[in-house]
CSV table of C-alpha atoms and ligand atoms in Angstrom, one decimal:
chain,number,residue,atom,x,y,z
M,22,UNK,CA,-3.1,2.5,2.0
M,23,UNK,CA,-1.1,2.5,6.1
M,24,UNK,CA,-3.8,0.6,8.8
M,25,UNK,CA,-1.5,2.3,11.6
M,26,UNK,CA,-4.4,3.2,14.3
M,27,UNK,CA,-6.7,1.0,12.5
M,28,UNK,CA,-8.4,-0.6,9.3
M,29,UNK,CA,-10.2,2.0,9.0
M,30,UNK,CA,-7.4,4.6,8.4
M,31,UNK,CA,-6.0,3.1,5.5
M,32,UNK,CA,-10.2,4.4,4.2
M,33,UNK,CA,-10.2,7.2,5.5
M,34,UNK,CA,-6.7,8.2,3.8
M,35,UNK,CA,-7.1,6.8,-0.1
M,36,UNK,CA,-11.1,9.5,0.7
M,37,UNK,CA,-8.5,12.0,1.5
M,38,UNK,CA,-5.9,11.4,-1.3
M,39,UNK,CA,-9.4,11.7,-3.6
M,40,UNK,CA,-9.2,7.5,-4.9
M,41,UNK,CA,-12.1,5.8,-5.1
M,42,UNK,CA,-10.2,2.6,-3.9
M,43,UNK,CA,-8.0,1.4,-1.6
M,44,UNK,CA,-6.0,-2.0,-1.1
M,45,UNK,CA,-4.5,-2.3,2.3
M,46,UNK,CA,-2.3,-5.0,4.2
M,47,UNK,CA,-4.1,-6.8,6.6
M,48,UNK,CA,-1.5,-7.6,8.5
M,49,UNK,CA,2.4,-6.5,9.2
M,50,UNK,CA,3.8,-7.4,5.3
M,51,UNK,CA,7.2,-8.6,6.4
M,52,UNK,CA,6.2,-10.4,9.4
M,53,UNK,CA,4.5,-14.1,10.0
M,54,UNK,CA,2.2,-13.0,12.6
M,55,UNK,CA,-1.1,-11.6,13.2
M,56,UNK,CA,-3.5,-10.9,16.1
M,57,UNK,CA,-6.8,-11.5,14.9
M,58,UNK,CA,-9.0,-9.1,14.1
M,59,UNK,CA,-11.7,-7.9,16.0
M,60,UNK,CA,-15.4,-7.0,15.0
M,61,UNK,CA,-15.7,-3.7,16.4
M,62,UNK,CA,-11.7,-3.3,14.3
M,63,UNK,CA,-13.6,-5.3,11.1
M,64,UNK,CA,-17.5,-3.4,12.0
M,65,UNK,CA,-15.3,0.4,11.7
M,66,UNK,CA,-13.4,-1.3,8.7
M,67,UNK,CA,-16.3,-1.4,6.9
M,68,UNK,CA,-18.5,1.8,8.1
M,69,UNK,CA,-15.3,3.6,6.7
M,70,UNK,CA,-15.9,2.4,3.3
M,71,UNK,CA,-19.9,3.7,3.7
M,72,UNK,CA,-19.3,6.9,4.8
M,73,UNK,CA,-16.3,7.4,2.5
M,74,UNK,CA,-17.8,6.3,-0.5
M,75,UNK,CA,-14.5,3.6,-1.7
M,76,UNK,CA,-15.6,0.6,-3.4
M,77,UNK,CA,-13.2,-2.8,-4.4
M,78,UNK,CA,-11.5,-2.6,-1.4
M,79,UNK,CA,-8.1,-4.9,-1.6
M,80,UNK,CA,-5.8,-7.0,0.7
M,81,UNK,CA,-2.0,-7.3,-0.6
M,82,UNK,CA,-0.9,-10.7,1.0
M,83,UNK,CA,2.3,-10.0,2.7
M,84,UNK,CA,6.0,-10.6,0.5
M,85,UNK,CA,7.1,-13.6,3.3
M,86,UNK,CA,4.2,-16.2,1.4
M,87,UNK,CA,6.3,-18.3,-1.2
M,88,UNK,CA,4.5,-21.0,-2.7
M,89,UNK,CA,6.4,-22.3,-4.4
M,90,UNK,CA,9.1,-22.8,-2.2
M,91,UNK,CA,10.7,-26.5,-3.0
M,92,UNK,CA,11.4,-26.4,1.1
M,93,UNK,CA,8.4,-28.1,2.5
M,94,UNK,CA,8.7,-26.6,5.8
M,95,UNK,CA,8.3,-23.0,4.3
M,96,UNK,CA,5.6,-24.0,2.0
M,97,UNK,CA,3.3,-25.0,4.7
M,98,UNK,CA,3.9,-22.3,6.5
M,99,UNK,CA,3.3,-20.3,3.6
M,100,UNK,CA,0.2,-22.5,2.9
M,101,UNK,CA,-1.3,-21.9,6.4
M,102,UNK,CA,-0.5,-17.9,6.3
M,103,UNK,CA,-2.5,-18.1,2.4
M,104,UNK,CA,-6.0,-19.6,4.3
M,105,UNK,CA,-5.3,-16.4,7.6
M,106,UNK,CA,-4.9,-13.4,4.4
M,107,UNK,CA,-8.3,-15.1,3.1
M,108,UNK,CA,-10.1,-15.7,6.2
M,109,UNK,CA,-9.1,-11.8,7.4
M,110,UNK,CA,-10.0,-10.2,3.9
M,111,UNK,CA,-13.8,-12.3,4.4
M,112,UNK,CA,-13.6,-10.7,7.5
M,113,UNK,CA,-13.0,-7.0,6.7
M,114,UNK,CA,-15.4,-7.7,3.5
M,115,UNK,CA,-12.7,-7.4,1.0
M,116,UNK,CA,-13.6,-9.5,-2.0
M,117,UNK,CA,-10.2,-10.5,-3.5
M,118,UNK,CA,-6.8,-11.5,-2.0
M,119,UNK,CA,-3.2,-10.5,-4.2
M,120,UNK,CA,-0.3,-12.9,-4.0
M,121,UNK,CA,2.9,-13.0,-5.8
M,122,UNK,CA,3.0,-16.4,-7.0
M,123,UNK,CA,5.7,-17.5,-5.8
M,124,UNK,CA,9.7,-18.1,-6.4
M,125,UNK,CA,11.4,-21.6,-7.4
M,126,UNK,CA,14.7,-20.4,-6.0
M,127,UNK,CA,16.8,-23.3,-5.0
M,128,UNK,CA,14.4,-25.8,-7.6
M,129,UNK,CA,12.7,-25.4,-11.5
M,130,UNK,CA,10.4,-23.3,-13.0
M,131,UNK,CA,8.7,-26.7,-14.0
M,132,UNK,CA,8.0,-27.1,-10.5
M,133,UNK,CA,7.6,-24.0,-8.5
M,134,UNK,CA,4.8,-24.2,-11.4
M,135,UNK,CA,3.7,-27.9,-9.7
M,136,UNK,CA,4.2,-26.5,-6.3
M,137,UNK,CA,1.9,-23.5,-6.3
M,138,UNK,CA,-0.9,-25.4,-8.1
M,139,UNK,CA,-0.8,-28.0,-4.7
M,140,UNK,CA,0.1,-24.8,-2.7
M,141,UNK,CA,-3.6,-23.2,-4.2
M,142,UNK,CA,-5.3,-26.3,-4.6
M,143,UNK,CA,-4.8,-27.1,-0.6
M,144,UNK,CA,-5.0,-22.8,0.3
M,145,UNK,CA,-8.8,-23.2,-1.6
M,146,UNK,CA,-9.8,-26.6,0.0
M,147,UNK,CA,-9.1,-25.2,3.3
M,148,UNK,CA,-10.6,-21.7,2.7
M,149,UNK,CA,-14.1,-23.7,0.6
M,150,UNK,CA,-17.5,-21.6,2.9
M,151,UNK,CA,-14.8,-17.9,2.9
M,152,UNK,CA,-15.9,-16.0,-0.2
M,153,UNK,CA,-12.9,-14.8,-0.8
M,154,UNK,CA,-10.7,-15.1,-3.7
M,155,UNK,CA,-7.2,-15.4,-4.7
M,156,UNK,CA,-5.9,-13.3,-7.5
M,157,UNK,CA,-2.1,-13.9,-9.3
M,158,UNK,CA,-0.4,-11.0,-10.1
M,159,UNK,CA,2.6,-11.0,-12.8
M,160,UNK,CA,6.1,-10.7,-11.8
M,161,UNK,CA,8.8,-8.6,-13.0
M,162,UNK,CA,10.3,-12.6,-13.2
M,163,UNK,CA,13.2,-10.7,-11.0
M,164,UNK,CA,15.4,-14.7,-10.3
M,165,UNK,CA,13.4,-17.0,-9.8
M,166,UNK,CA,10.1,-15.5,-9.4
M,167,UNK,CA,7.2,-16.6,-10.9
M,168,UNK,CA,4.4,-15.5,-13.1
M,169,UNK,CA,6.8,-12.6,-15.5
M,170,UNK,CA,4.7,-14.0,-17.8
M,171,UNK,CA,1.2,-14.1,-19.0
M,172,UNK,CA,1.9,-18.1,-19.7
M,173,UNK,CA,2.9,-19.2,-16.5
M,174,UNK,CA,0.1,-17.2,-15.0
M,175,UNK,CA,-2.1,-19.4,-17.6
M,176,UNK,CA,-0.8,-22.1,-16.5
M,177,UNK,CA,-1.4,-22.0,-13.0
M,178,UNK,CA,-5.4,-21.4,-13.5
M,179,UNK,CA,-5.8,-23.8,-16.6
M,180,UNK,CA,-3.8,-26.4,-13.6
M,181,UNK,CA,-6.4,-24.7,-11.1
M,182,UNK,CA,-9.8,-25.5,-13.7
M,183,UNK,CA,-12.1,-26.6,-10.8
M,184,UNK,CA,-11.7,-24.3,-8.4
M,185,UNK,CA,-11.2,-20.9,-11.8
M,186,UNK,CA,-14.9,-19.1,-9.2
M,187,UNK,CA,-12.2,-18.3,-7.0
M,188,UNK,CA,-8.8,-18.1,-8.4
M,189,UNK,CA,-8.7,-14.3,-10.9
M,190,UNK,CA,-5.2,-12.1,-12.0
M,191,UNK,CA,-4.1,-8.5,-10.9
M,192,UNK,CA,-2.0,-6.8,-13.2
M,193,UNK,CA,0.9,-4.6,-12.4
M,194,UNK,CA,1.4,-2.0,-15.8
M,195,UNK,CA,5.6,-1.8,-14.1
M,196,UNK,CA,6.1,-5.9,-13.9
M,197,UNK,CA,4.6,-6.5,-17.7
M,198,UNK,CA,7.3,-3.7,-18.2
M,199,UNK,CA,10.3,-5.4,-16.5
M,200,UNK,CA,9.2,-8.3,-17.9
M,201,UNK,CA,9.2,-7.6,-21.3
M,202,UNK,CA,6.2,-6.3,-22.2
M,203,UNK,CA,6.2,-2.5,-24.1
M,204,UNK,CA,3.2,-0.8,-22.7
M,205,UNK,CA,5.6,1.6,-24.2
M,206,UNK,CA,4.8,2.0,-27.8
M,207,UNK,CA,1.1,2.3,-29.3
M,208,UNK,CA,1.6,-1.6,-30.6
M,209,UNK,CA,2.7,-3.2,-28.1
M,210,UNK,CA,0.1,-2.1,-25.4
M,211,UNK,CA,-2.6,-3.4,-27.8
M,212,UNK,CA,-0.5,-6.5,-28.1
M,213,UNK,CA,-0.2,-6.9,-24.8
M,214,UNK,CA,-4.4,-6.2,-24.0
M,215,UNK,CA,-5.1,-8.5,-27.0
M,216,UNK,CA,-2.6,-11.9,-25.2
M,217,UNK,CA,-3.8,-11.3,-22.0
M,218,UNK,CA,-7.7,-11.7,-23.2
M,219,UNK,CA,-5.9,-14.6,-25.3
M,220,UNK,CA,-4.4,-16.4,-22.8
M,221,UNK,CA,-5.9,-15.4,-19.6
M,222,UNK,CA,-9.2,-14.1,-20.8
M,223,UNK,CA,-9.9,-9.9,-19.3
M,224,UNK,CA,-13.1,-11.1,-17.4
M,225,UNK,CA,-10.7,-12.9,-15.2
M,226,UNK,CA,-8.5,-9.4,-14.6
M,227,UNK,CA,-9.7,-8.4,-11.0
M,228,UNK,CA,-7.7,-5.6,-10.3
M,229,UNK,CA,-4.6,-3.6,-11.6
M,230,UNK,CA,-1.3,-1.8,-10.2
M,231,UNK,CA,-1.4,1.5,-11.8
M,232,UNK,CA,2.7,2.3,-11.0
M,233,UNK,CA,5.0,3.5,-13.8
M,234,UNK,CA,9.0,1.7,-14.2
M,235,UNK,CA,12.2,3.3,-13.3
M,236,UNK,CA,13.7,0.4,-15.0
M,237,UNK,CA,13.9,-0.6,-18.4
M,238,UNK,CA,12.1,-2.7,-20.8
M,239,UNK,CA,12.7,-6.3,-20.3
M,240,UNK,CA,14.9,-5.2,-17.1
M,241,UNK,CA,13.4,-7.6,-14.9
M,242,UNK,CA,13.6,-5.3,-11.8
M,243,UNK,CA,10.5,-4.3,-9.7
M,244,UNK,CA,11.0,-0.2,-9.0
M,245,UNK,CA,8.1,1.1,-9.1
M,246,UNK,CA,8.2,4.5,-10.1
M,247,UNK,CA,5.9,8.1,-10.3
M,248,UNK,CA,2.8,7.8,-13.1
M,249,UNK,CA,4.6,9.8,-16.3
M,250,UNK,CA,8.0,10.1,-14.0
M,251,UNK,CA,9.2,6.6,-15.8
M,252,UNK,CA,10.6,4.6,-18.3
M,253,UNK,CA,6.9,3.4,-19.0
M,254,UNK,CA,5.3,7.8,-19.4
M,255,UNK,CA,1.9,9.1,-19.4
M,256,UNK,CA,1.1,8.2,-23.4
M,257,UNK,CA,1.5,4.2,-22.1
M,258,UNK,CA,-1.4,5.6,-18.9
M,259,UNK,CA,-3.5,7.1,-21.9
M,260,UNK,CA,-3.9,4.3,-23.3
M,261,UNK,CA,-4.9,2.0,-20.6
M,262,UNK,CA,-7.2,4.5,-18.7
M,263,UNK,CA,-9.8,4.9,-22.2
M,264,UNK,CA,-8.9,1.4,-22.7
M,265,UNK,CA,-12.8,0.2,-22.9
M,266,UNK,CA,-12.3,-2.7,-21.9
M,267,UNK,CA,-10.0,-2.1,-19.2
M,268,UNK,CA,-12.1,0.9,-17.9
M,269,UNK,CA,-14.2,-0.8,-15.6
M,270,UNK,CA,-11.4,-2.7,-13.4
M,271,UNK,CA,-10.3,-1.2,-10.7
M,272,UNK,CA,-7.0,0.4,-10.8
M,273,UNK,CA,-4.7,0.8,-7.2
M,274,UNK,CA,-1.4,2.5,-7.0
M,275,UNK,CA,1.2,1.2,-5.6
M,276,UNK,CA,3.8,4.0,-5.7
M,277,UNK,CA,5.5,5.6,-3.5
M,278,UNK,CA,4.8,8.4,-0.7
M,279,UNK,CA,5.5,11.1,0.4
M,280,UNK,CA,5.7,14.9,-0.5
M,281,UNK,CA,6.3,16.3,-3.8
M,282,UNK,CA,9.2,19.7,-4.3
M,283,UNK,CA,5.6,21.6,-3.8
M,284,UNK,CA,4.5,20.2,-1.1
M,285,UNK,CA,1.2,18.1,-2.4
M,286,UNK,CA,0.9,14.7,-1.3
M,287,UNK,CA,2.1,12.1,-3.8
M,288,UNK,CA,-0.7,10.0,-4.2
M,289,UNK,CA,-2.6,14.3,-4.8
M,290,UNK,CA,-0.3,14.2,-7.6
M,291,UNK,CA,0.1,10.4,-9.0
M,292,UNK,CA,-3.9,10.8,-8.8
M,293,UNK,CA,-4.2,14.2,-10.7
M,294,UNK,CA,-2.2,13.1,-13.5
M,295,UNK,CA,-3.8,9.8,-14.0
M,296,UNK,CA,-7.5,11.3,-14.6
M,297,UNK,CA,-5.9,14.2,-16.2
M,298,UNK,CA,-5.1,11.6,-18.9
M,299,UNK,CA,-9.4,11.1,-18.8
M,300,UNK,CA,-9.7,15.0,-19.4
M,301,UNK,CA,-11.2,14.6,-15.4
B,406,ZN,ZN1,2.2,-4.4,-7.5
């Protein structure tokens, strides 16, 4: 949800659409700079969460951040920016910040993973007094982006075991499908959840992004589609929502904003489709 007009506006928008939780950027996602959050803005945000009954606020880090960057200037800038992301989330009372692991660009996947671990180590050391945790999001594996496979995410997490309490995972359904995990089929979904538990551990999955996919299985292209209108299809979401071990995890829509052909807010349409799966 947009923070235009103040952080509390994202909470009001979530409540108006019928959400139980909210995800936001705590700064412009395409800029490095951000003006500090005033105490008054933070207070209004916390008050809105309480009065609107919105739980599990989640922050998504800037898209500019690349913790795997072989260029040391860019990586240093990314580390600084991620520290600020965690500070801002803490100020707003947001427990987790989601970040894409990064892209190795001109280096190799192995070097990229080593750089991510080093970056995360520095970030977590510098913010050791903050309660905020980092959630690594799985990716579609476009270009040289890391985090396409559960094994890649696990390699980072295992390597940072001493910081385990401040690291978790966010699973995006569109990214997993585009990465080659067949969440469309019943058998593929079952296997994915089993692998997720075995390789990462379900207790480390703190958020799920619910997005259908415009692109086919294994396409490695990240294009979100409205729930049920894409290659994943509504049955995939029904299975996920009804899964006894997943249903307590907060879930967030990242589908396109706007209105459908009947003039209904797409967030309302997508939420209605999801709740219909649960018989609500
Ligand atoms: Zn996502």
